[in-house]
Amino acid sequence: MPDSSRDSADGAGWGTKERGSYKELMPQHVEKLSWLDPRTLWPARNGVLASWFGDPTDEHRQRWVKRMAARGAPADLVIRRDDPDHFSFMLIADTGEGDDPQYAVVPGFLAASRGTRFAVLASDVVYPVGNADEYGTKFFRPYKDYPAPIYAVPGNHDWYDDINGFMRVFCDAPALPQDAVPRPRPLSRAWLRSLLWRKPRTPDEQRLAEARQLRSAPAQQAVQPGPYWAVDAGPVRVIGIDTGLLGGIDAEQGRWLREVSRGDTPKILVTGSPLYVDAEHEPCPIEGGGTVDDIVRDPAHHYVAAIGGDIHNYQRYPVNVDGRIIQYVVAGGGGAFMHATHTIPRVSVAQVTENDFRCYPLRGDSLAFYSRLYGRRLHMRRFFELSEAQAAAVVAHRLGIRPTRAAGPLPRVTLRTRVVASLLGAGSRPRRASWLRLPVRKTYTQLFSPGSATYSPPFFKCFLRLDVTPEAVRLRCFSATGNREAELDPPVEDDVTIPLA
């Protein structure tokens, strides 16, 4: 087994000289997104408008579901497969920026996915606004060599296109007719929203057809019945829900979720919004009352795991629910910019402590990553940049925890390292701003972005492989650093066996 970041700095990707082969997979011209650029933020304005003037996502989703029903989708939205009792599948989320960090995941993903029956893409297939014309370089091209079907649930960025691109690609559904959307009453909140609302673009049909050819093999095909669905696969049922722009689900989807959750079959939830994240519980409200986590926790429903995207790193919370352990996982490190983990406070939530909690990248590696990023960006490298050992030491000092990776004595925590850690929000409890769908950090939001892309390793990306038997599911988190060694044999950053009995 290759070293992981928990074993050594080399395993984390620090100091490795040989870059991976992922550049060979990328198109010649790659547009690099900047989330500080108004040209990126303005097209993604619908989330802000929805929080100010009301969220039309639920009504729009219901129209899509009715359209799919009229086209012959099964009434229960269940995909029934012929997988054996022993099988494996992949899960990856928040992928589609189309640049180096996304493509750096691909070689290791293909290596680790050998023998799997399908993959699930959980949230934000295409950034920044889910355009159908961008699926070629941000979905079809990177995963053209994955030989099995890929199912998906949309994220908030896919909804910035009213999921037109998503529905076209994953459900083979044409755009809704314009008369399907009723006109709002003048001077109402909905009318004000409509004045600024970003409308979906009409896709370039020839461009989309050419992109589809990259995943045109019969074994790769998967037409799902809607933006939310269930897959019966071997001894488990995998249920994917659509949490829209603001992280909740509508009453109609809530009724469906309760229905498909019934029965003794063990279940795994896949959601665009994680239920435990950054040491906080976010149970996901259902319109009309109740939460998604109420359904997950109900012992009659037999959930064993809930896996969410949206946040671009890996976190795992083993929560004891009336004597049963449910694994709550954040798995959004599939290719988009990295959300910091060093801002996660000392974990104490639902009786989960630091001893139980797992994250990737490690907090010290996250702080070192951002200190180097801002050292370069602000031309203050001598002040900002921390080595991975210095970062691990100051994180351990601020949180009062032992460093996860300690090879010998740690460096002394100095005034400079404390100041840098404070400026970059180390150990600061995040507050969520639903109108932005971005983390807001108490100490450094005004000066420093909480998530920024870099284009040289280590990238600290990740993906999951789940191996299913009638007795258990083995969940492994693999890392993708962008280095050659990690491509050939991806390191395992977390490995947990989940009983199904």
Short mmCIF file of C-alpha atoms in Angstrom, two decimals:
data_model
loop_
_atom_site.label_atom_id
_atom_site.label_comp_id
_atom_site.label_asym_id
_atom_site.label_seq_id
_atom_site.Cartn_x
_atom_site.Cartn_y
_atom_site.Cartn_z
CA MET A 1 0.00 0.00 0.00
CA PRO A 2 1.38 3.44 -0.86
CA ASP A 3 1.71 5.99 1.92
CA SER A 4 -1.32 8.18 2.53
CA SER A 5 -1.24 11.71 3.94
CA ARG A 6 -1.79 10.17 7.36
CA ASP A 7 1.50 8.26 7.00
CA SER A 8 3.95 10.79 5.60
CA ALA A 9 4.41 14.18 3.95
CA ASP A 10 5.40 12.35 0.76
CA GLY A 11 2.10 10.48 0.92
CA ALA A 12 0.32 13.83 1.06
CA GLY A 13 2.09 14.86 -2.14
CA TRP A 14 4.52 17.37 -0.66
CA GLY A 15 7.88 17.41 -2.36
CA THR A 16 7.15 14.78 -5.01
CA LYS A 17 8.90 15.76 -8.22
CA GLU A 18 7.17 13.75 -10.94
CA ARG A 19 3.88 15.26 -12.05
CA GLY A 20 1.18 12.86 -13.22
CA SER A 21 0.06 12.16 -16.76
CA TYR A 22 -3.30 13.95 -16.43
CA LYS A 23 -2.17 16.81 -18.70
CA GLU A 24 -2.30 14.36 -21.61
CA LEU A 25 -6.05 13.93 -21.05
CA MET A 26 -6.90 17.62 -21.08
CA PRO A 27 -7.95 19.68 -24.10
CA GLN A 28 -5.36 22.07 -25.48
CA HIS A 29 -7.23 25.14 -24.33
CA VAL A 30 -8.56 25.13 -20.78
CA GLU A 31 -10.57 27.99 -19.31
CA LYS A 32 -9.51 28.54 -15.71
CA LEU A 33 -12.31 29.70 -13.45
CA SER A 34 -11.74 32.44 -10.90
CA TRP A 35 -14.37 32.64 -8.18
CA LEU A 36 -13.28 36.20 -7.47
CA ASP A 37 -14.07 37.27 -11.04
CA PRO A 38 -17.40 39.09 -11.56
CA ARG A 39 -17.66 37.33 -14.94
CA THR A 40 -17.94 34.06 -13.01
CA LEU A 41 -20.10 35.32 -10.14
CA TRP A 42 -22.70 37.22 -12.19
CA PRO A 43 -23.93 34.21 -14.22
CA ALA A 44 -24.22 32.33 -10.88
CA ARG A 45 -26.54 34.96 -9.40
CA ASN A 46 -29.67 32.80 -9.21
CA GLY A 47 -28.82 31.47 -5.77
CA VAL A 48 -28.73 34.98 -4.36
CA LEU A 49 -31.95 35.94 -6.14
CA ALA A 50 -33.69 32.80 -4.83
CA SER A 51 -32.79 33.68 -1.24
CA TRP A 52 -33.98 37.28 -1.64
CA PHE A 53 -37.12 36.88 -3.74
CA GLY A 54 -38.19 33.26 -3.21
CA ASP A 55 -36.86 30.00 -4.58
CA PRO A 56 -38.62 28.68 -7.72
CA THR A 57 -36.64 25.44 -7.70
CA ASP A 58 -39.39 23.26 -6.24
CA GLU A 59 -42.01 24.21 -8.83
CA HIS A 60 -39.50 23.87 -11.64
CA ARG A 61 -38.39 20.44 -10.42
CA GLN A 62 -42.00 19.26 -10.25
CA ARG A 63 -42.50 20.29 -13.87
CA TRP A 64 -39.45 18.25 -14.86
CA VAL A 65 -40.73 15.20 -12.95
CA LYS A 66 -44.16 15.45 -14.65
CA ARG A 67 -42.43 15.76 -18.02
CA MET A 68 -40.42 12.60 -17.34
CA ALA A 69 -43.54 10.73 -16.22
CA ALA A 70 -45.24 11.67 -19.50
CA ARG A 71 -42.20 10.28 -21.31
CA GLY A 72 -42.55 6.89 -19.59
CA ALA A 73 -40.34 7.18 -16.50
CA PRO A 74 -41.31 4.64 -13.79
CA ALA A 75 -43.74 6.08 -11.27
CA ASP A 76 -41.51 5.16 -8.32
CA LEU A 77 -38.36 6.54 -10.04
CA VAL A 78 -36.49 3.33 -9.19
CA ILE A 79 -33.75 2.00 -11.49
CA ARG A 80 -33.69 -1.79 -11.13
CA ARG A 81 -30.34 -3.30 -12.00
CA ASP A 82 -29.08 -6.89 -12.18
CA ASP A 83 -26.01 -6.49 -9.98
CA PRO A 84 -24.93 -9.56 -7.98
CA ASP A 85 -24.82 -9.73 -4.19
CA HIS A 86 -21.09 -8.91 -4.31
CA PHE A 87 -20.36 -5.83 -6.40
CA SER A 88 -18.67 -2.41 -6.27
CA PHE A 89 -19.48 1.12 -7.36
CA MET A 90 -17.72 4.49 -7.39
CA LEU A 91 -18.82 7.86 -6.02
CA ILE A 92 -17.35 11.24 -6.93
CA ALA A 93 -18.75 14.74 -6.48
CA ASP A 94 -18.27 18.40 -7.35
CA THR A 95 -16.15 17.66 -10.37
CA GLY A 96 -16.75 19.92 -13.29
CA GLU A 97 -14.40 22.89 -13.43
CA GLY A 98 -12.68 21.30 -16.43
CA ASP A 99 -9.16 22.28 -15.37
CA ASP A 100 -6.07 20.64 -13.85
CA PRO A 101 -7.61 19.63 -10.49
CA GLN A 102 -10.50 17.82 -12.21
CA TYR A 103 -8.34 15.95 -14.71
CA ALA A 104 -5.76 15.10 -12.04
CA VAL A 105 -8.39 12.87 -10.42
CA VAL A 106 -9.08 10.85 -13.57
CA PRO A 107 -6.08 8.44 -13.79
CA GLY A 108 -6.40 7.35 -10.17
CA PHE A 109 -10.18 7.13 -10.46
CA LEU A 110 -9.83 4.78 -13.43
CA ALA A 111 -7.21 2.69 -11.64
CA ALA A 112 -9.28 2.34 -8.45
CA SER A 113 -12.55 1.72 -10.31
CA ARG A 114 -11.56 -1.49 -12.07
CA GLY A 115 -14.34 -4.04 -11.76
CA THR A 116 -16.99 -1.57 -10.56
CA ARG A 117 -20.52 -1.82 -11.97
CA PHE A 118 -21.48 1.87 -12.04
CA ALA A 119 -20.57 5.30 -10.67
CA VAL A 120 -22.56 8.04 -8.94
CA LEU A 121 -21.78 11.73 -9.41
CA ALA A 122 -23.12 13.61 -6.40
CA SER A 123 -23.56 17.35 -7.00
CA ASP A 124 -22.24 20.07 -9.33
CA VAL A 125 -21.46 18.23 -12.54
CA VAL A 126 -20.55 21.40 -14.45
CA TYR A 127 -19.29 24.73 -13.08
CA PRO A 128 -20.05 27.57 -12.96
CA VAL A 129 -23.67 27.39 -14.23
CA GLY A 130 -24.32 23.91 -15.65
CA ASN A 131 -24.33 24.86 -19.34
CA ALA A 132 -25.05 21.89 -21.64
CA ASP A 133 -22.36 23.16 -24.04
CA GLU A 134 -19.69 22.60 -21.38
CA TYR A 135 -20.45 18.91 -20.74
CA GLY A 136 -17.96 17.87 -23.42
CA THR A 137 -14.83 19.02 -21.58
CA LYS A 138 -16.24 18.78 -18.03
CA PHE A 139 -18.04 15.42 -18.11
CA PHE A 140 -17.80 13.35 -21.29
CA ARG A 141 -14.08 13.85 -21.95
CA PRO A 142 -12.68 13.24 -18.47
CA TYR A 143 -14.79 10.09 -17.89
CA LYS A 144 -14.76 8.72 -21.44
CA ASP A 145 -12.71 5.69 -20.37
CA TYR A 146 -14.88 4.73 -17.41
CA PRO A 147 -16.61 1.69 -18.93
CA ALA A 148 -19.81 1.57 -16.86
CA PRO A 149 -22.91 3.82 -16.41
CA ILE A 150 -22.76 7.06 -14.43
CA TYR A 151 -25.83 8.28 -12.49
CA ALA A 152 -25.95 11.78 -11.02
CA VAL A 153 -27.81 14.14 -8.71
CA PRO A 154 -27.68 17.87 -9.51
CA GLY A 155 -25.96 20.42 -7.31
CA ASN A 156 -26.78 24.08 -6.86
CA HIS A 157 -24.49 25.04 -9.77
CA ASP A 158 -26.39 22.71 -12.10
CA TRP A 159 -29.56 24.56 -11.03
CA TYR A 160 -28.12 27.89 -12.24
CA ASP A 161 -29.11 26.53 -15.66
CA ASP A 162 -32.51 25.38 -14.29
CA ILE A 163 -30.94 21.88 -14.72
CA ASN A 164 -31.58 22.03 -18.48
CA GLY A 165 -28.11 20.73 -19.25
CA PHE A 166 -28.31 18.11 -16.49
CA MET A 167 -31.68 16.78 -17.62
CA ARG A 168 -30.58 16.65 -21.24
CA VAL A 169 -27.43 14.66 -20.49
CA PHE A 170 -28.57 12.31 -17.71
CA CYS A 171 -32.28 11.95 -18.44
CA ASP A 172 -32.29 12.47 -22.23
CA ALA A 173 -35.00 15.10 -21.71
CA PRO A 174 -35.48 18.08 -24.02
CA ALA A 175 -35.94 21.54 -22.53
CA LEU A 176 -39.27 22.43 -20.98
CA PRO A 177 -41.50 24.51 -23.27
CA GLN A 178 -41.61 28.18 -22.39
CA ASP A 179 -45.36 28.06 -21.72
CA ALA A 180 -44.72 25.47 -18.97
CA VAL A 181 -43.53 28.29 -16.70
CA PRO A 182 -46.37 30.61 -15.65
CA ARG A 183 -45.74 34.34 -15.81
CA PRO A 184 -45.48 36.02 -12.39
CA ARG A 185 -47.89 38.71 -11.26
CA PRO A 186 -46.46 42.20 -11.95
CA LEU A 187 -44.66 43.85 -9.01
CA SER A 188 -44.67 40.59 -7.03
CA ARG A 189 -41.48 39.14 -5.54
CA ALA A 190 -41.46 36.51 -8.29
CA TRP A 191 -41.76 39.27 -10.91
CA LEU A 192 -38.80 41.15 -9.42
CA ARG A 193 -36.81 37.92 -9.39
CA SER A 194 -37.65 37.22 -13.02
CA LEU A 195 -36.18 40.56 -14.13
CA LEU A 196 -32.67 39.43 -13.13
CA TRP A 197 -33.01 35.65 -13.30
CA ARG A 198 -30.43 33.95 -15.51
CA LYS A 199 -32.32 32.04 -18.21
CA PRO A 200 -30.99 28.71 -19.57
CA ARG A 201 -29.14 28.85 -22.85
CA THR A 202 -30.25 26.83 -25.85
CA PRO A 203 -27.61 24.11 -26.28
CA ASP A 204 -25.56 23.64 -29.43
CA GLU A 205 -27.03 20.31 -30.57
CA GLN A 206 -24.11 19.38 -32.80
CA ARG A 207 -21.60 20.11 -30.06
CA LEU A 208 -23.56 18.02 -27.56
CA ALA A 209 -23.89 15.13 -30.04
CA GLU A 210 -20.13 15.16 -30.62
CA ALA A 211 -19.52 15.16 -26.86
CA ARG A 212 -21.83 12.17 -26.37
CA GLN A 213 -19.68 10.13 -28.74
CA LEU A 214 -16.95 10.11 -26.08
CA ARG A 215 -19.19 7.90 -23.89
CA SER A 216 -21.18 6.10 -26.56
CA ALA A 217 -20.45 2.45 -25.76
CA PRO A 218 -23.61 0.45 -24.90
CA ALA A 219 -22.19 -0.52 -21.49
CA GLN A 220 -21.76 3.15 -20.58
CA GLN A 221 -25.38 4.15 -21.12
CA ALA A 222 -27.63 5.13 -18.23
CA VAL A 223 -30.87 7.06 -18.64
CA GLN A 224 -32.15 7.97 -15.19
CA PRO A 225 -35.81 8.81 -14.54
CA GLY A 226 -35.35 12.30 -13.13
CA PRO A 227 -33.20 14.59 -10.98
CA TYR A 228 -33.88 12.33 -8.00
CA TRP A 229 -34.01 8.54 -8.16
CA ALA A 230 -33.30 5.23 -6.44
CA VAL A 231 -31.08 2.39 -7.68
CA ASP A 232 -31.69 -1.19 -6.56
CA ALA A 233 -28.26 -2.77 -6.81
CA GLY A 234 -27.52 -6.19 -5.34
CA PRO A 235 -28.37 -6.18 -1.62
CA VAL A 236 -28.61 -2.38 -1.24
CA ARG A 237 -30.74 0.52 -2.43
CA VAL A 238 -28.88 3.74 -3.32
CA ILE A 239 -31.17 6.80 -3.17
CA GLY A 240 -30.20 10.11 -4.76
CA ILE A 241 -32.03 13.32 -3.84
CA ASP A 242 -32.03 16.76 -5.45
CA THR A 243 -31.50 19.56 -2.91
CA GLY A 244 -31.83 22.38 -5.46
CA LEU A 245 -30.38 25.85 -5.03
CA LEU A 246 -30.70 26.34 -1.28
CA GLY A 247 -30.23 22.89 0.22
CA GLY A 248 -33.77 21.64 0.92
CA ILE A 249 -36.30 19.40 -0.81
CA ASP A 250 -39.92 20.01 -1.79
CA ALA A 251 -42.93 18.25 -0.26
CA GLU A 252 -43.47 16.04 -3.31
CA GLN A 253 -39.89 14.78 -3.22
CA GLY A 254 -40.20 14.35 0.54
CA ARG A 255 -43.23 12.06 0.12
CA TRP A 256 -41.35 10.07 -2.51
CA LEU A 257 -38.29 9.79 -0.26
CA ARG A 258 -40.36 8.43 2.61
CA GLU A 259 -41.95 5.87 0.30
CA VAL A 260 -38.72 4.56 -1.29
CA SER A 261 -37.09 4.47 2.15
CA ARG A 262 -39.56 1.89 3.46
CA GLY A 263 -38.59 -1.75 3.85
CA ASP A 264 -35.74 -3.84 5.19
CA THR A 265 -33.28 -3.32 2.34
CA PRO A 266 -30.16 -1.48 3.60
CA LYS A 267 -29.96 2.00 2.09
CA ILE A 268 -27.34 4.60 1.21
CA LEU A 269 -28.42 8.20 0.69
CA VAL A 270 -26.65 10.39 -1.89
CA THR A 271 -27.35 14.10 -1.60
CA GLY A 272 -26.07 17.38 -2.95
CA SER A 273 -26.06 18.83 0.59
CA PRO A 274 -24.30 16.84 3.36
CA LEU A 275 -26.17 16.29 6.61
CA TYR A 276 -23.09 16.65 8.84
CA VAL A 277 -20.36 19.03 7.72
CA ASP A 278 -17.69 21.22 9.34
CA ALA A 279 -18.60 19.88 12.80
CA GLU A 280 -22.23 20.94 12.44
CA HIS A 281 -25.52 19.13 11.85
CA GLU A 282 -27.48 20.34 8.80
CA PRO A 283 -30.46 17.97 8.58
CA CYS A 284 -31.91 19.29 5.27
CA PRO A 285 -35.46 20.64 5.64
CA ILE A 286 -38.44 19.21 3.78
CA GLU A 287 -41.11 21.64 2.64
CA GLY A 288 -44.12 21.28 4.90
CA GLY A 289 -42.20 19.85 7.86
CA GLY A 290 -39.61 17.33 8.89
CA THR A 291 -36.09 16.82 7.58
CA VAL A 292 -34.22 14.40 5.41
CA ASP A 293 -32.20 13.31 8.43
CA ASP A 294 -35.41 12.35 10.25
CA ILE A 295 -35.96 9.84 7.44
CA VAL A 296 -32.35 8.63 7.55
CA ARG A 297 -32.45 8.13 11.32
CA ASP A 298 -35.75 6.22 11.37
CA PRO A 299 -34.78 2.62 12.23
CA ALA A 300 -37.58 1.31 10.02
CA HIS A 301 -35.75 2.66 6.96
CA HIS A 302 -32.41 0.88 7.53
CA TYR A 303 -30.04 3.59 6.32
CA VAL A 304 -26.38 2.79 6.87
CA ALA A 305 -24.77 5.88 5.27
CA ALA A 306 -25.59 9.36 3.95
CA ILE A 307 -23.05 10.77 1.50
CA GLY A 308 -23.15 14.39 0.30
CA GLY A 309 -21.27 16.67 -2.05
CA ASP A 310 -21.25 20.51 -2.22
CA ILE A 311 -18.29 20.97 0.17
CA HIS A 312 -15.03 20.29 -1.66
CA ASN A 313 -13.17 17.98 0.70
CA TYR A 314 -13.70 14.69 2.58
CA GLN A 315 -15.21 14.36 6.05
CA ARG A 316 -16.71 11.40 7.90
CA TYR A 317 -18.87 11.41 11.05
CA PRO A 318 -19.85 7.99 12.52
CA VAL A 319 -23.03 8.94 14.39
CA ASN A 320 -24.59 6.61 16.93
CA VAL A 321 -28.36 6.66 16.38
CA ASP A 322 -30.12 4.55 19.02
CA GLY A 323 -27.34 1.98 19.04
CA ARG A 324 -26.80 1.94 15.26
CA ILE A 325 -23.84 3.66 13.62
CA ILE A 326 -24.76 5.68 10.53
CA GLN A 327 -21.81 6.97 8.53
CA TYR A 328 -22.33 10.59 7.48
CA VAL A 329 -19.84 11.48 4.77
CA VAL A 330 -18.83 14.60 2.86
CA ALA A 331 -17.24 13.58 -0.44
CA GLY A 332 -17.07 16.70 -2.61
CA GLY A 333 -13.38 16.60 -3.48
CA GLY A 334 -13.83 15.32 -7.03
CA GLY A 335 -12.22 18.16 -8.98
CA ALA A 336 -13.41 21.65 -8.03
CA PHE A 337 -11.35 24.06 -5.90
CA MET A 338 -10.57 22.83 -2.40
CA HIS A 339 -12.61 23.98 0.57
CA ALA A 340 -10.33 24.29 3.57
CA THR A 341 -10.41 21.71 6.35
CA HIS A 342 -8.16 23.70 8.71
CA THR A 343 -11.19 25.91 9.44
CA ILE A 344 -13.09 22.95 10.94
CA PRO A 345 -13.12 23.42 14.74
CA ARG A 346 -12.38 20.68 17.21
CA VAL A 347 -15.15 18.17 16.52
CA SER A 348 -17.83 17.60 19.12
CA VAL A 349 -21.19 16.97 17.46
CA ALA A 350 -23.75 14.17 17.97
CA GLN A 351 -21.26 12.49 20.35
CA VAL A 352 -18.70 12.33 17.53
CA THR A 353 -15.30 13.53 18.75
CA GLU A 354 -11.90 14.13 17.21
CA ASN A 355 -11.01 10.49 17.82
CA ASP A 356 -13.90 9.37 15.59
CA PHE A 357 -13.77 12.11 12.94
CA ARG A 358 -11.83 11.78 9.69
CA CYS A 359 -11.06 14.41 7.09
CA TYR A 360 -8.96 14.85 3.96
CA PRO A 361 -6.89 16.86 3.46
CA LEU A 362 -5.60 16.82 7.02
CA ARG A 363 -6.03 20.18 8.69
CA GLY A 364 -2.29 20.85 8.72
CA ASP A 365 -1.98 20.09 5.00
CA SER A 366 -4.94 22.37 4.31
CA LEU A 367 -3.35 25.25 6.22
CA ALA A 368 0.00 24.70 4.48
CA PHE A 369 -1.78 24.65 1.10
CA TYR A 370 -3.52 27.97 1.74
CA SER A 371 -0.48 29.63 3.29
CA ARG A 372 1.48 28.91 0.13
CA LEU A 373 -1.38 29.98 -2.10
CA TYR A 374 -1.72 33.38 -0.43
CA GLY A 375 2.01 33.79 -0.03
CA ARG A 376 2.25 33.68 -3.83
CA ARG A 377 -0.93 35.64 -4.45
CA LEU A 378 0.01 38.52 -2.14
CA HIS A 379 3.77 38.38 -2.88
CA MET A 380 4.41 37.79 0.82
CA ARG A 381 5.89 34.32 0.74
CA ARG A 382 8.38 34.86 3.55
CA PHE A 383 5.57 35.88 5.89
CA PHE A 384 2.69 33.63 4.83
CA GLU A 385 4.22 30.34 3.77
CA LEU A 386 4.21 27.56 6.35
CA SER A 387 5.79 24.16 5.93
CA GLU A 388 3.49 21.21 6.40
CA ALA A 389 5.17 20.55 9.78
CA GLN A 390 4.71 24.15 10.93
CA ALA A 391 1.08 24.10 9.84
CA ALA A 392 0.41 20.80 11.63
CA ALA A 393 2.00 22.17 14.81
CA VAL A 394 -0.02 25.39 14.91
CA VAL A 395 -3.30 23.60 14.11
CA ALA A 396 -2.66 21.13 16.92
CA HIS A 397 -1.86 24.03 19.25
CA ARG A 398 -4.99 26.03 18.36
CA LEU A 399 -7.37 23.06 18.57
CA GLY A 400 -5.73 21.27 21.48
CA ILE A 401 -5.40 18.02 19.53
CA ARG A 402 -2.55 15.70 18.62
CA PRO A 403 -1.28 16.01 15.04
CA THR A 404 -2.46 13.15 12.85
CA ARG A 405 0.90 12.80 11.12
CA ALA A 406 3.87 13.31 13.40
CA ALA A 407 7.33 12.20 12.34
CA GLY A 408 9.59 13.36 15.14
CA PRO A 409 9.26 16.54 17.20
CA LEU A 410 7.13 19.32 15.73
CA PRO A 411 8.49 22.82 15.14
CA ARG A 412 7.93 25.45 17.81
CA VAL A 413 4.74 27.47 17.39
CA THR A 414 5.91 31.04 16.84
CA LEU A 415 4.12 34.37 16.78
CA ARG A 416 4.29 34.37 12.97
CA THR A 417 2.72 30.93 12.61
CA ARG A 418 -0.04 31.89 15.05
CA VAL A 419 -0.79 35.09 13.12
CA VAL A 420 -0.88 33.27 9.77
CA ALA A 421 -3.12 30.55 11.21
CA SER A 422 -5.47 33.19 12.61
CA LEU A 423 -5.62 35.14 9.34
CA LEU A 424 -6.43 31.96 7.44
CA GLY A 425 -9.12 30.92 9.89
CA ALA A 426 -7.54 27.84 11.45
CA GLY A 427 -9.99 26.28 13.86
CA SER A 428 -12.67 28.95 13.33
CA ARG A 429 -16.19 27.60 13.35
CA PRO A 430 -17.80 28.28 9.94
CA ARG A 431 -21.13 30.01 9.58
CA ARG A 432 -23.21 29.15 6.53
CA ALA A 433 -24.69 31.76 4.25
CA SER A 434 -27.42 29.98 2.33
CA TRP A 435 -27.88 32.90 -0.04
CA LEU A 436 -24.33 32.40 -1.29
CA ARG A 437 -24.00 28.62 -0.83
CA LEU A 438 -20.43 29.29 0.29
CA PRO A 439 -18.79 28.98 3.70
CA VAL A 440 -18.36 32.27 5.57
CA ARG A 441 -15.47 32.25 8.02
CA LYS A 442 -15.55 34.52 11.04
CA THR A 443 -11.96 35.68 10.94
CA TYR A 444 -10.82 36.03 7.37
CA THR A 445 -13.67 36.21 4.90
CA GLN A 446 -13.11 39.89 4.18
CA LEU A 447 -9.48 39.31 3.21
CA PHE A 448 -9.16 35.76 1.96
CA SER A 449 -11.32 33.52 -0.19
CA PRO A 450 -12.31 30.27 1.58
CA GLY A 451 -11.78 28.27 -1.60
CA SER A 452 -9.31 28.83 -4.39
CA ALA A 453 -7.93 26.69 -7.18
CA THR A 454 -4.27 26.02 -7.84
CA TYR A 455 -2.84 24.41 -10.93
CA SER A 456 0.14 22.48 -9.59
CA PRO A 457 0.25 19.48 -7.22
CA PRO A 458 -0.61 18.58 -4.57
CA PHE A 459 -4.31 19.10 -5.32
CA PHE A 460 -5.81 17.13 -2.39
CA LYS A 461 -8.71 15.73 -4.45
CA CYS A 462 -10.56 12.52 -3.56
CA PHE A 463 -13.19 9.97 -4.61
CA LEU A 464 -14.87 6.92 -3.07
CA ARG A 465 -15.09 3.22 -3.88
CA LEU A 466 -17.82 1.19 -2.16
CA ASP A 467 -17.53 -2.61 -2.15
CA VAL A 468 -20.85 -4.26 -1.30
CA THR A 469 -21.57 -7.73 0.07
CA PRO A 470 -24.72 -9.06 1.77
CA GLU A 471 -22.97 -8.53 5.12
CA ALA A 472 -21.26 -5.15 4.76
CA VAL A 473 -20.21 -2.18 2.65
CA ARG A 474 -16.54 -1.29 2.62
CA LEU A 475 -16.11 2.44 1.97
CA ARG A 476 -12.69 3.72 0.94
CA CYS A 477 -11.66 7.29 0.25
CA PHE A 478 -8.83 7.50 -2.29
CA SER A 479 -6.72 10.60 -2.79
CA ALA A 480 -5.58 12.28 -5.99
CA THR A 481 -2.63 14.61 -5.53
CA GLY A 482 -1.70 15.15 -9.17
CA ASN A 483 1.58 13.29 -8.72
CA ARG A 484 2.57 10.30 -10.84
CA GLU A 485 2.84 7.82 -7.98
CA ALA A 486 -0.68 8.56 -6.75
CA GLU A 487 -2.06 8.03 -10.27
CA LEU A 488 -0.64 4.52 -10.56
CA ASP A 489 -1.69 3.36 -7.10
CA PRO A 490 -4.04 5.84 -5.39
CA PRO A 491 -3.44 6.11 -1.63
CA VAL A 492 -6.32 5.22 0.70
CA GLU A 493 -7.07 8.11 3.07
CA ASP A 494 -9.94 6.45 4.92
CA ASP A 495 -11.23 2.88 5.10
CA VAL A 496 -14.34 1.86 7.02
CA THR A 497 -16.50 -1.24 6.97
CA ILE A 498 -20.24 -0.60 7.42
CA PRO A 499 -22.28 -3.61 8.61
CA LEU A 500 -25.56 -4.23 6.79
CA ALA A 501 -27.09 -6.57 9.35
#
